[in-house]
CSV table of C-alpha atoms in Angstrom, one decimal:
chain,number,residue,atom,x,y,z
A,384,MET,CA,-147.4,-101.0,42.5
A,385,ILE,CA,-151.0,-101.2,41.4
A,386,ARG,CA,-151.4,-104.6,42.9
A,387,SER,CA,-150.0,-103.6,46.3
A,388,LEU,CA,-152.2,-100.5,46.4
A,389,LEU,CA,-155.2,-102.6,45.6
A,390,VAL,CA,-154.5,-105.3,48.2
A,391,ARG,CA,-153.7,-102.7,50.8
A,392,ASN,CA,-156.8,-100.6,50.2
A,393,ILE,CA,-159.3,-103.5,49.9
A,394,TRP,CA,-157.9,-105.9,52.5
A,395,ASP,CA,-154.9,-105.0,54.7
A,396,GLU,CA,-156.0,-101.4,55.4
A,397,ASN,CA,-159.6,-101.5,54.3
A,398,GLN,CA,-161.0,-98.0,55.2
A,399,VAL,CA,-164.1,-99.4,56.9
A,400,LEU,CA,-162.9,-102.7,58.4
A,401,ARG,CA,-159.4,-101.7,59.5
A,402,GLN,CA,-159.4,-97.9,59.8
A,403,ILE,CA,-163.1,-97.7,61.0
A,404,LEU,CA,-163.8,-94.7,58.7
A,405,GLY,CA,-166.9,-93.8,56.8
A,406,ILE,CA,-169.1,-95.6,59.4
A,407,CYS,CA,-171.7,-92.8,59.5
A,408,SER,CA,-172.7,-93.1,55.9
A,409,LEU,CA,-172.5,-96.9,56.2
A,410,LEU,CA,-175.2,-96.8,58.9
A,411,ALA,CA,-177.4,-94.6,56.8
A,412,VAL,CA,-177.4,-96.0,53.3
A,413,THR,CA,-176.9,-99.8,53.7
A,414,ASN,CA,-180.5,-100.8,54.1
A,415,LEU,CA,-180.8,-100.9,50.3
A,416,VAL,CA,-178.3,-102.4,47.9
A,417,ARG,CA,-179.0,-99.8,45.2
A,418,ASN,CA,-178.3,-96.8,47.4
A,419,SER,CA,-175.1,-98.5,48.6
A,420,LEU,CA,-173.9,-98.9,45.1
A,421,VAL,CA,-174.6,-95.4,44.0
A,422,MET,CA,-173.1,-94.0,47.3
A,423,GLY,CA,-170.0,-96.2,46.7
A,424,LEU,CA,-169.7,-94.9,43.1
A,425,GLY,CA,-170.0,-91.3,44.2
A,426,LEU,CA,-167.3,-91.8,46.8
A,427,ILE,CA,-165.0,-93.5,44.3
A,428,PHE,CA,-165.4,-90.5,42.0
A,429,ALA,CA,-165.0,-88.0,44.8
A,430,VAL,CA,-162.0,-89.6,46.6
A,431,GLY,CA,-160.2,-90.4,43.3
A,432,LEU,CA,-160.4,-86.9,41.8
A,433,SER,CA,-159.8,-85.2,45.1
A,434,SER,CA,-156.7,-87.2,45.7
A,435,LEU,CA,-155.5,-86.5,42.2
A,436,THR,CA,-156.1,-82.7,42.6
A,437,ILE,CA,-154.5,-82.6,46.0
A,438,SER,CA,-151.5,-84.6,44.8
A,439,TYR,CA,-151.0,-82.2,41.8
A,440,LEU,CA,-151.1,-79.2,44.2
A,441,ARG,CA,-149.2,-80.9,47.1
A,442,ASN,CA,-146.0,-78.9,46.6
A,443,TYR,CA,-147.8,-75.6,46.6
A,444,ILE,CA,-150.3,-76.0,49.4
A,445,PRO,CA,-149.1,-74.1,52.5
A,446,HIS,CA,-148.7,-76.7,55.3
A,447,ARG,CA,-150.7,-74.8,57.9
A,448,ILE,CA,-153.8,-74.5,55.8
A,449,ARG,CA,-153.6,-77.8,54.0
A,450,MET,CA,-156.8,-79.2,55.6
A,451,ILE,CA,-158.9,-76.3,54.6
A,452,VAL,CA,-157.5,-76.6,51.1
A,453,GLN,CA,-158.4,-80.3,51.1
A,454,THR,CA,-161.9,-79.6,52.2
A,455,LEU,CA,-162.3,-77.0,49.6
A,456,ILE,CA,-161.2,-79.4,46.8
A,457,ILE,CA,-163.3,-82.2,48.1
A,458,ALA,CA,-166.4,-80.0,48.3
A,459,ALA,CA,-165.8,-78.7,44.8
A,460,TRP,CA,-165.7,-82.2,43.3
A,461,VAL,CA,-168.7,-83.4,45.2
A,462,ILE,CA,-170.8,-80.4,44.2
A,463,LEU,CA,-169.7,-81.1,40.6
A,464,PHE,CA,-170.8,-84.7,40.9
A,465,ASP,CA,-174.1,-83.6,42.4
A,466,LEU,CA,-174.7,-81.2,39.5
A,467,ILE,CA,-173.8,-83.8,36.8
A,468,ILE,CA,-176.2,-86.5,38.2
A,469,LYS,CA,-178.9,-83.9,38.7
A,470,ALA,CA,-178.7,-82.9,35.0
A,471,HIS,CA,-178.1,-86.3,33.4
A,472,LEU,CA,-179.5,-88.8,35.9
A,473,PRO,CA,-182.4,-87.0,37.6
A,474,GLU,CA,-184.0,-90.3,38.8
A,475,ILE,CA,-180.9,-91.4,40.6
A,476,SER,CA,-180.3,-88.0,42.0
A,477,ARG,CA,-183.8,-88.0,43.4
A,478,ALA,CA,-183.4,-91.4,45.0
A,479,LEU,CA,-180.1,-90.3,46.7
A,480,GLY,CA,-181.5,-87.0,47.9
A,481,PRO,CA,-179.3,-85.5,50.6
A,482,TYR,CA,-176.7,-88.3,50.6
A,483,VAL,CA,-174.6,-86.9,47.8
A,484,GLY,CA,-173.8,-83.7,49.7
A,485,LEU,CA,-172.9,-85.8,52.7
A,486,ILE,CA,-170.0,-87.4,50.7
A,487,ILE,CA,-168.1,-84.2,51.5
A,488,THR,CA,-168.0,-85.1,55.1
A,489,ASN,CA,-166.9,-88.7,54.5
A,490,CYS,CA,-163.8,-89.1,56.6
A,491,ILE,CA,-162.3,-91.5,54.0
A,492,ILE,CA,-161.7,-88.7,51.5
A,493,MET,CA,-159.8,-86.5,53.9
A,494,GLY,CA,-158.0,-89.6,55.3
A,495,ARG,CA,-156.6,-90.5,51.9
A,496,ALA,CA,-155.7,-86.8,51.2
A,497,GLU,CA,-153.8,-86.6,54.5
A,498,ALA,CA,-152.3,-90.0,54.5
A,499,PHE,CA,-151.5,-90.5,50.8
A,500,ALA,CA,-152.2,-87.8,48.3
A,501,GLN,CA,-150.3,-85.2,50.3
A,502,LYS,CA,-147.0,-87.1,49.9
A,503,ASN,CA,-147.4,-89.1,46.7
A,504,PRO,CA,-147.4,-88.5,42.9
A,505,PRO,CA,-150.8,-87.8,41.1
A,506,LEU,CA,-151.3,-91.2,39.3
A,507,ALA,CA,-150.6,-93.2,42.5
A,508,SER,CA,-152.9,-90.9,44.4
A,509,LEU,CA,-155.7,-91.3,41.9
A,510,LEU,CA,-155.4,-95.1,42.1
A,511,ASP,CA,-155.1,-95.1,45.9
A,512,GLY,CA,-158.3,-93.0,46.1
A,513,ILE,CA,-160.2,-95.2,43.6
A,514,PHE,CA,-159.1,-98.4,45.5
A,515,ALA,CA,-160.0,-97.0,48.9
A,516,GLY,CA,-163.4,-96.1,47.5
A,517,LEU,CA,-163.7,-99.6,46.1
A,518,GLY,CA,-162.9,-101.1,49.5
A,519,TYR,CA,-165.6,-98.9,51.0
A,520,MET,CA,-168.2,-99.9,48.4
A,521,LEU,CA,-167.4,-103.6,48.9
A,522,VAL,CA,-168.1,-103.4,52.6
A,523,LEU,CA,-171.2,-101.3,52.0
A,524,VAL,CA,-172.6,-103.9,49.5
A,525,ILE,CA,-171.9,-106.8,51.8
A,526,ILE,CA,-173.8,-105.2,54.7
A,527,ALA,CA,-176.5,-104.0,52.3
A,528,VAL,CA,-177.1,-107.4,50.9
A,529,ILE,CA,-177.6,-108.9,54.4
A,530,ARG,CA,-179.8,-106.0,55.6
A,531,GLU,CA,-182.0,-105.8,52.5
A,532,THR,CA,-182.5,-109.5,52.4
A,533,MET,CA,-183.5,-109.8,56.0
A,534,GLY,CA,-185.2,-106.4,56.3
A,535,PHE,CA,-187.2,-106.3,53.1
A,536,GLY,CA,-186.8,-109.8,51.6
A,537,THR,CA,-185.5,-108.3,48.4
A,538,ILE,CA,-182.1,-107.7,46.7
A,539,LEU,CA,-181.9,-104.6,44.4
A,540,GLY,CA,-185.7,-104.5,44.7
A,541,PHE,CA,-186.2,-108.1,43.4
A,542,ASN,CA,-188.1,-110.4,45.7
A,543,VAL,CA,-185.9,-113.1,47.2
A,544,ASN,CA,-188.1,-114.1,50.1
A,545,PHE,CA,-189.3,-117.3,48.5
A,546,LEU,CA,-190.4,-118.9,51.7
A,547,GLY,CA,-192.5,-115.9,52.8
A,548,LEU,CA,-190.6,-115.4,56.0
A,549,GLU,CA,-191.3,-112.5,58.3
A,550,THR,CA,-188.9,-109.6,57.6
A,551,TRP,CA,-187.0,-108.0,60.4
A,552,THR,CA,-187.8,-104.3,60.8
A,553,ILE,CA,-184.6,-103.9,62.9
A,554,MET,CA,-182.5,-104.7,59.8
A,555,VAL,CA,-183.9,-101.6,58.1
A,556,MET,CA,-183.0,-99.4,61.0
A,557,PRO,CA,-179.5,-98.0,61.5
A,558,PRO,CA,-178.6,-100.1,64.6
A,559,ALA,CA,-178.6,-103.2,62.5
A,560,ALA,CA,-175.6,-101.9,60.5
A,561,PHE,CA,-173.8,-101.4,63.8
A,562,PHE,CA,-174.3,-105.1,64.8
A,563,LEU,CA,-173.4,-106.3,61.4
A,564,ILE,CA,-170.3,-104.1,60.9
A,565,GLY,CA,-169.2,-105.2,64.4
A,566,VAL,CA,-169.5,-108.9,63.5
A,567,LEU,CA,-167.7,-108.3,60.1
A,568,ILE,CA,-164.8,-106.5,61.8
A,569,TRP,CA,-164.6,-109.3,64.3
A,570,ILE,CA,-164.4,-112.0,61.6
A,571,VAL,CA,-161.8,-110.0,59.6
A,572,ASN,CA,-159.7,-109.6,62.7
A,573,ILE,CA,-159.7,-113.3,63.4
A,574,ILE,CA,-158.7,-114.0,59.8
A,575,MET,CA,-155.9,-111.4,60.0
A,576,ALA,CA,-154.6,-112.8,63.3
A,577,ARG,CA,-154.5,-116.3,61.8
A,578,GLN,CA,-152.7,-115.1,58.7
A,579,ALA,CA,-150.2,-113.2,60.8
A,580,ALA,CA,-149.6,-116.3,63.0
A,581,ALA,CA,-149.3,-118.7,60.1
A,582,GLY,CA,-147.3,-116.7,57.6
A,583,GLY,CA,-145.4,-114.6,60.1
A,584,GLY,CA,-146.7,-111.4,58.3
A,585,GLU,CA,-146.3,-112.7,54.8
A,586,ARG,CA,-147.5,-109.4,53.3
A,587,GLY,CA,-145.2,-107.3,55.4
B,879,MET,CA,-142.8,-75.0,50.8
B,880,ASN,CA,-143.6,-71.4,51.4
B,881,ASP,CA,-145.4,-70.8,54.7
B,882,SER,CA,-145.5,-67.0,54.8
B,883,TYR,CA,-148.8,-65.2,55.5
B,884,GLY,CA,-148.8,-63.4,52.2
B,885,TYR,CA,-148.3,-66.6,50.2
B,886,THR,CA,-151.0,-68.5,52.3
B,887,ILE,CA,-153.6,-65.8,51.7
B,888,VAL,CA,-152.9,-65.4,48.0
B,889,PHE,CA,-152.9,-69.2,47.6
B,890,MET,CA,-156.3,-69.5,49.3
B,891,LEU,CA,-157.8,-66.6,47.3
B,892,VAL,CA,-156.6,-68.0,44.0
B,893,LEU,CA,-157.7,-71.5,44.7
B,894,SER,CA,-161.1,-70.4,46.0
B,895,ALA,CA,-161.6,-68.2,42.9
B,896,VAL,CA,-160.6,-71.0,40.5
B,897,PHE,CA,-163.0,-73.6,42.1
B,898,THR,CA,-165.8,-71.1,42.6
B,899,THR,CA,-165.6,-70.1,38.9
B,900,VAL,CA,-165.6,-73.7,37.7
B,901,LEU,CA,-168.6,-74.5,39.8
B,902,ALA,CA,-170.5,-71.3,38.9
B,903,VAL,CA,-169.9,-71.9,35.2
B,904,THR,CA,-171.0,-75.6,35.4
B,905,GLN,CA,-174.0,-74.7,37.4
B,906,GLY,CA,-174.9,-71.9,35.0
B,907,ALA,CA,-174.5,-74.3,32.0
B,908,TYR,CA,-176.7,-77.0,33.7
B,909,LEU,CA,-179.3,-74.7,35.2
B,910,PRO,CA,-181.8,-74.9,32.3
B,911,VAL,CA,-181.4,-78.7,32.1
B,912,ILE,CA,-181.8,-79.1,35.9
B,913,SER,CA,-184.8,-76.8,36.1
B,914,GLU,CA,-186.4,-78.5,33.1
B,915,ASN,CA,-185.9,-81.9,34.9
B,916,GLU,CA,-187.5,-80.5,38.0
B,917,ARG,CA,-190.5,-79.1,36.1
B,918,ASN,CA,-190.9,-82.5,34.4
B,919,VAL,CA,-191.0,-84.2,37.8
B,920,GLU,CA,-193.8,-81.8,38.7
B,921,ARG,CA,-195.7,-82.3,35.5
B,922,LYS,CA,-195.5,-86.1,35.8
B,923,ALA,CA,-196.8,-85.9,39.4
B,924,ILE,CA,-199.7,-83.6,38.3
B,925,LEU,CA,-200.6,-86.0,35.5
B,926,LYS,CA,-200.4,-89.0,37.7
B,927,VAL,CA,-202.6,-87.6,40.4
B,928,LEU,CA,-205.2,-86.9,37.7
B,929,ASN,CA,-204.8,-90.5,36.5
B,930,ILE,CA,-203.4,-89.5,33.1
B,931,GLU,CA,-200.6,-91.6,31.7
B,932,PRO,CA,-197.6,-89.3,31.3
B,933,GLY,CA,-196.1,-91.5,28.5
B,934,PRO,CA,-192.6,-90.8,27.2
B,935,SER,CA,-193.1,-87.0,26.9
B,936,ALA,CA,-194.7,-85.7,30.0
B,937,SER,CA,-194.4,-82.1,28.9
B,938,SER,CA,-196.4,-82.5,25.6
B,939,VAL,CA,-199.1,-84.5,27.3
B,940,PHE,CA,-199.2,-81.9,30.0
B,941,GLU,CA,-199.6,-79.1,27.5
B,942,GLU,CA,-202.4,-80.9,25.8
B,943,ARG,CA,-204.5,-81.9,28.7
B,944,VAL,CA,-203.8,-79.6,31.7
B,945,VAL,CA,-204.5,-75.9,32.2
B,946,PRO,CA,-203.5,-73.8,35.3
B,947,ALA,CA,-206.6,-72.8,37.2
B,948,ALA,CA,-206.8,-70.6,40.3
B,949,VAL,CA,-209.2,-72.0,42.9
B,950,GLY,CA,-209.6,-69.6,45.8
B,951,ASP,CA,-206.1,-68.8,46.9
B,952,TRP,CA,-204.7,-72.1,45.4
B,953,ASP,CA,-202.7,-72.5,42.3
B,954,ALA,CA,-204.4,-75.5,41.0
B,955,TYR,CA,-204.3,-77.4,37.7
B,956,LEU,CA,-207.4,-78.5,35.8
B,957,ALA,CA,-207.4,-81.5,33.4
B,958,TYR,CA,-209.8,-82.4,30.7
B,959,ASP,CA,-210.5,-85.7,29.0
B,960,ASP,CA,-210.7,-86.2,25.2
B,961,GLY,CA,-214.3,-85.0,25.1
B,962,GLY,CA,-213.5,-81.8,26.9
B,963,HIS,CA,-215.1,-82.8,30.2
B,964,PRO,CA,-213.2,-81.9,33.4
B,965,LEU,CA,-211.3,-84.9,34.8
B,966,GLY,CA,-210.3,-83.3,38.1
B,967,TYR,CA,-208.2,-80.8,39.8
B,968,ALA,CA,-204.6,-81.1,41.0
B,969,PHE,CA,-203.6,-79.1,44.1
B,970,PRO,CA,-200.2,-78.6,45.6
B,971,LEU,CA,-199.5,-80.3,48.9
B,972,ASN,CA,-196.7,-78.7,51.0
B,973,GLY,CA,-195.6,-79.2,54.6
B,974,GLN,CA,-193.4,-80.9,57.1
B,975,GLY,CA,-192.6,-84.5,57.2
B,976,LEU,CA,-190.6,-86.2,60.0
B,977,TRP,CA,-187.2,-85.0,58.7
B,978,GLY,CA,-187.8,-82.3,56.2
B,979,SER,CA,-190.3,-80.7,53.9
B,980,ILE,CA,-192.6,-82.8,51.8
B,981,ARG,CA,-193.9,-81.4,48.5
B,982,GLY,CA,-196.4,-83.1,46.2
B,983,PHE,CA,-199.8,-82.9,44.6
B,984,ILE,CA,-203.2,-84.4,45.2
B,985,GLY,CA,-205.9,-85.0,42.6
B,986,ILE,CA,-209.5,-84.2,43.5
B,987,SER,CA,-212.5,-85.1,41.4
B,988,PRO,CA,-214.5,-82.2,39.7
B,989,GLY,CA,-217.3,-82.6,42.2
B,990,PHE,CA,-214.8,-82.4,45.2
B,991,ASP,CA,-216.1,-85.7,46.5
B,992,ARG,CA,-213.3,-88.1,45.8
B,993,LEU,CA,-209.5,-88.2,46.0
B,994,LEU,CA,-208.0,-89.1,42.6
B,995,GLY,CA,-204.4,-89.6,43.6
B,996,LEU,CA,-201.4,-88.6,45.7
B,997,GLU,CA,-197.9,-88.0,44.4
B,998,PHE,CA,-194.7,-86.6,46.0
B,999,VAL,CA,-192.3,-84.3,44.2
B,1000,GLU,CA,-189.9,-83.9,47.1
B,1001,GLN,CA,-189.5,-85.8,50.4
B,1002,ASN,CA,-186.6,-86.3,52.7
B,1003,GLU,CA,-187.8,-89.2,54.8
B,1004,THR,CA,-185.5,-92.0,55.8
B,1005,PRO,CA,-184.9,-94.2,52.7
B,1006,GLY,CA,-186.3,-97.6,53.3
B,1007,LEU,CA,-188.5,-96.5,56.1
B,1008,GLY,CA,-190.4,-93.2,55.9
B,1009,GLY,CA,-189.1,-92.9,52.3
B,1010,ARG,CA,-191.5,-95.7,51.4
B,1011,ILE,CA,-194.3,-93.1,51.4
B,1012,ASP,CA,-193.2,-92.6,47.8
B,1013,GLU,CA,-193.8,-96.3,46.9
B,1014,ALA,CA,-196.8,-97.1,44.6
B,1015,TRP,CA,-198.6,-99.4,47.0
B,1016,PHE,CA,-198.8,-96.7,49.6
B,1017,LYS,CA,-199.8,-93.9,47.3
B,1018,ASN,CA,-202.3,-96.0,45.5
B,1019,GLN,CA,-204.3,-96.7,48.7
B,1020,PHE,CA,-205.5,-93.1,48.6
B,1021,GLN,CA,-207.0,-93.3,45.1
B,1022,GLY,CA,-210.7,-93.1,45.2
B,1023,LEU,CA,-211.1,-92.3,48.8
B,1024,GLU,CA,-214.4,-90.5,49.5
B,1025,LEU,CA,-214.2,-87.0,50.9
B,1026,ARG,CA,-216.7,-85.7,53.3
B,1027,ALA,CA,-216.7,-82.3,55.0
B,1028,GLY,CA,-215.7,-82.4,58.6
B,1029,GLU,CA,-214.4,-86.0,58.3
B,1030,ASP,CA,-210.7,-86.7,58.4
B,1031,ILE,CA,-209.1,-89.5,56.6
B,1032,ALA,CA,-207.6,-92.0,59.0
B,1033,TYR,CA,-205.5,-95.2,58.8
B,1034,GLY,CA,-207.5,-98.3,59.5
B,1035,SER,CA,-209.5,-100.6,57.2
B,1036,GLY,CA,-208.3,-100.3,53.6
B,1037,LEU,CA,-205.7,-97.8,54.4
B,1038,ASP,CA,-202.4,-99.0,55.9
B,1039,ALA,CA,-199.6,-96.9,57.5
B,1040,ILE,CA,-196.0,-98.0,56.9
B,1041,THR,CA,-194.5,-100.4,59.5
B,1042,GLY,CA,-191.6,-98.8,61.2
B,1043,ALA,CA,-192.4,-95.4,59.8
B,1044,THR,CA,-195.4,-94.3,61.9
B,1045,SER,CA,-194.3,-90.6,62.1
B,1046,SER,CA,-193.8,-90.2,58.4
B,1047,SER,CA,-197.1,-92.0,57.7
B,1048,GLN,CA,-198.9,-89.6,60.1
B,1049,ALA,CA,-197.2,-86.6,58.6
B,1050,VAL,CA,-198.6,-87.5,55.2
B,1051,LEU,CA,-202.0,-88.0,56.6
B,1052,SER,CA,-202.1,-84.7,58.5
B,1053,LEU,CA,-200.8,-82.8,55.4
B,1054,LEU,CA,-203.6,-84.4,53.4
B,1055,ASN,CA,-206.3,-83.7,56.0
B,1056,ALA,CA,-205.2,-80.1,56.4
B,1057,ALA,CA,-205.3,-79.6,52.6
B,1058,ILE,CA,-208.7,-81.3,52.2
B,1059,ALA,CA,-210.2,-79.3,55.1
B,1060,GLU,CA,-209.2,-76.1,53.3
B,1061,LEU,CA,-210.2,-77.3,49.9
B,1062,LEU,CA,-213.7,-78.8,50.5
B,1063,PRO,CA,-215.3,-75.4,51.2
B,1064,LEU,CA,-214.1,-74.2,47.9
B,1065,LYS,CA,-216.5,-76.5,46.2
B,1066,GLU,CA,-218.9,-73.6,45.8
B,1067,VAL,CA,-216.2,-71.4,44.2
B,1068,VAL,CA,-215.6,-74.1,41.5
B,1069,GLY,CA,-219.3,-74.8,41.0
B,1070,SER,CA,-220.0,-71.2,40.0
């Protein structure tokens, strides 16, 4: 079960590449690898625990107001995360600034709540949330490595521009993430189409 | 699953009460730590604009070297060196950046003729672009700039704006010039 959840969330149904969710935060934070990592970790924390809580409560939540309830739970966990890093990791909290609060509006969390946690047992929901966050973080880091290398000539702040090439300001700006994510989705689509053609849908 | 109005309302009230309580208690517990962290960020910024090394414990260095001093209407800080001679004043710098408010401090020499340093406590500029106003290379450019009445600081030789972040760079400059224009006439107040 764990393996299939992992494969599904990271590859088959990757939240960013296949479901096209979480794009807004991707555009915003991926110009630096460090911000992408912390954003990814914050999302993993928030989506995992929100899914867990929602799954525990799933049989008690009135159907009509389930989305409000989901939002309330998500917001509570994100505020908690914000408080914890403000108190224990003030430097990182300062670097992230307003991004942490924005995790609340990340569509992936509500997507997992609606699509999975609402119908599945707690442990599976927790893992589903964590893996979905992992799939998101992976894409973020891939885009961030490309953008930071080309835009600043650095990775995680370390200089990698050994040839002294001119850096591209466009890579630092949000539109670059649009181009890159488009190309990445394109590549993944080609690979998936080939897999499906060759294996006849081996993963079902 | 019970979908009656009564149940729905009670459920929402209970859930909100539980989560609000948890968050309120956590925030209450962390409040002293968080505000101490924030004060430390300010202390470090004040020490830095006065070119004093904060070291591992910014608060004790701060207690030792810096005293609050009112200059005109400004809540300033005055620092002394080991011999008891004034090192300079730190003044708060507040205003609008491109995306949000910018808060920080500037250090000015005792004679009000040189800028000692510039530090930010809070800024919400785009990370990687305008956010680079908080990078050392940018802030260090302002160290030692001469201040003359009626003469604004401007980008040009020896002072670079940030590529791709013209508005944020300009915002910092206008904050700085506005503060300096108000501060320079206070030279007489300090002298007496």
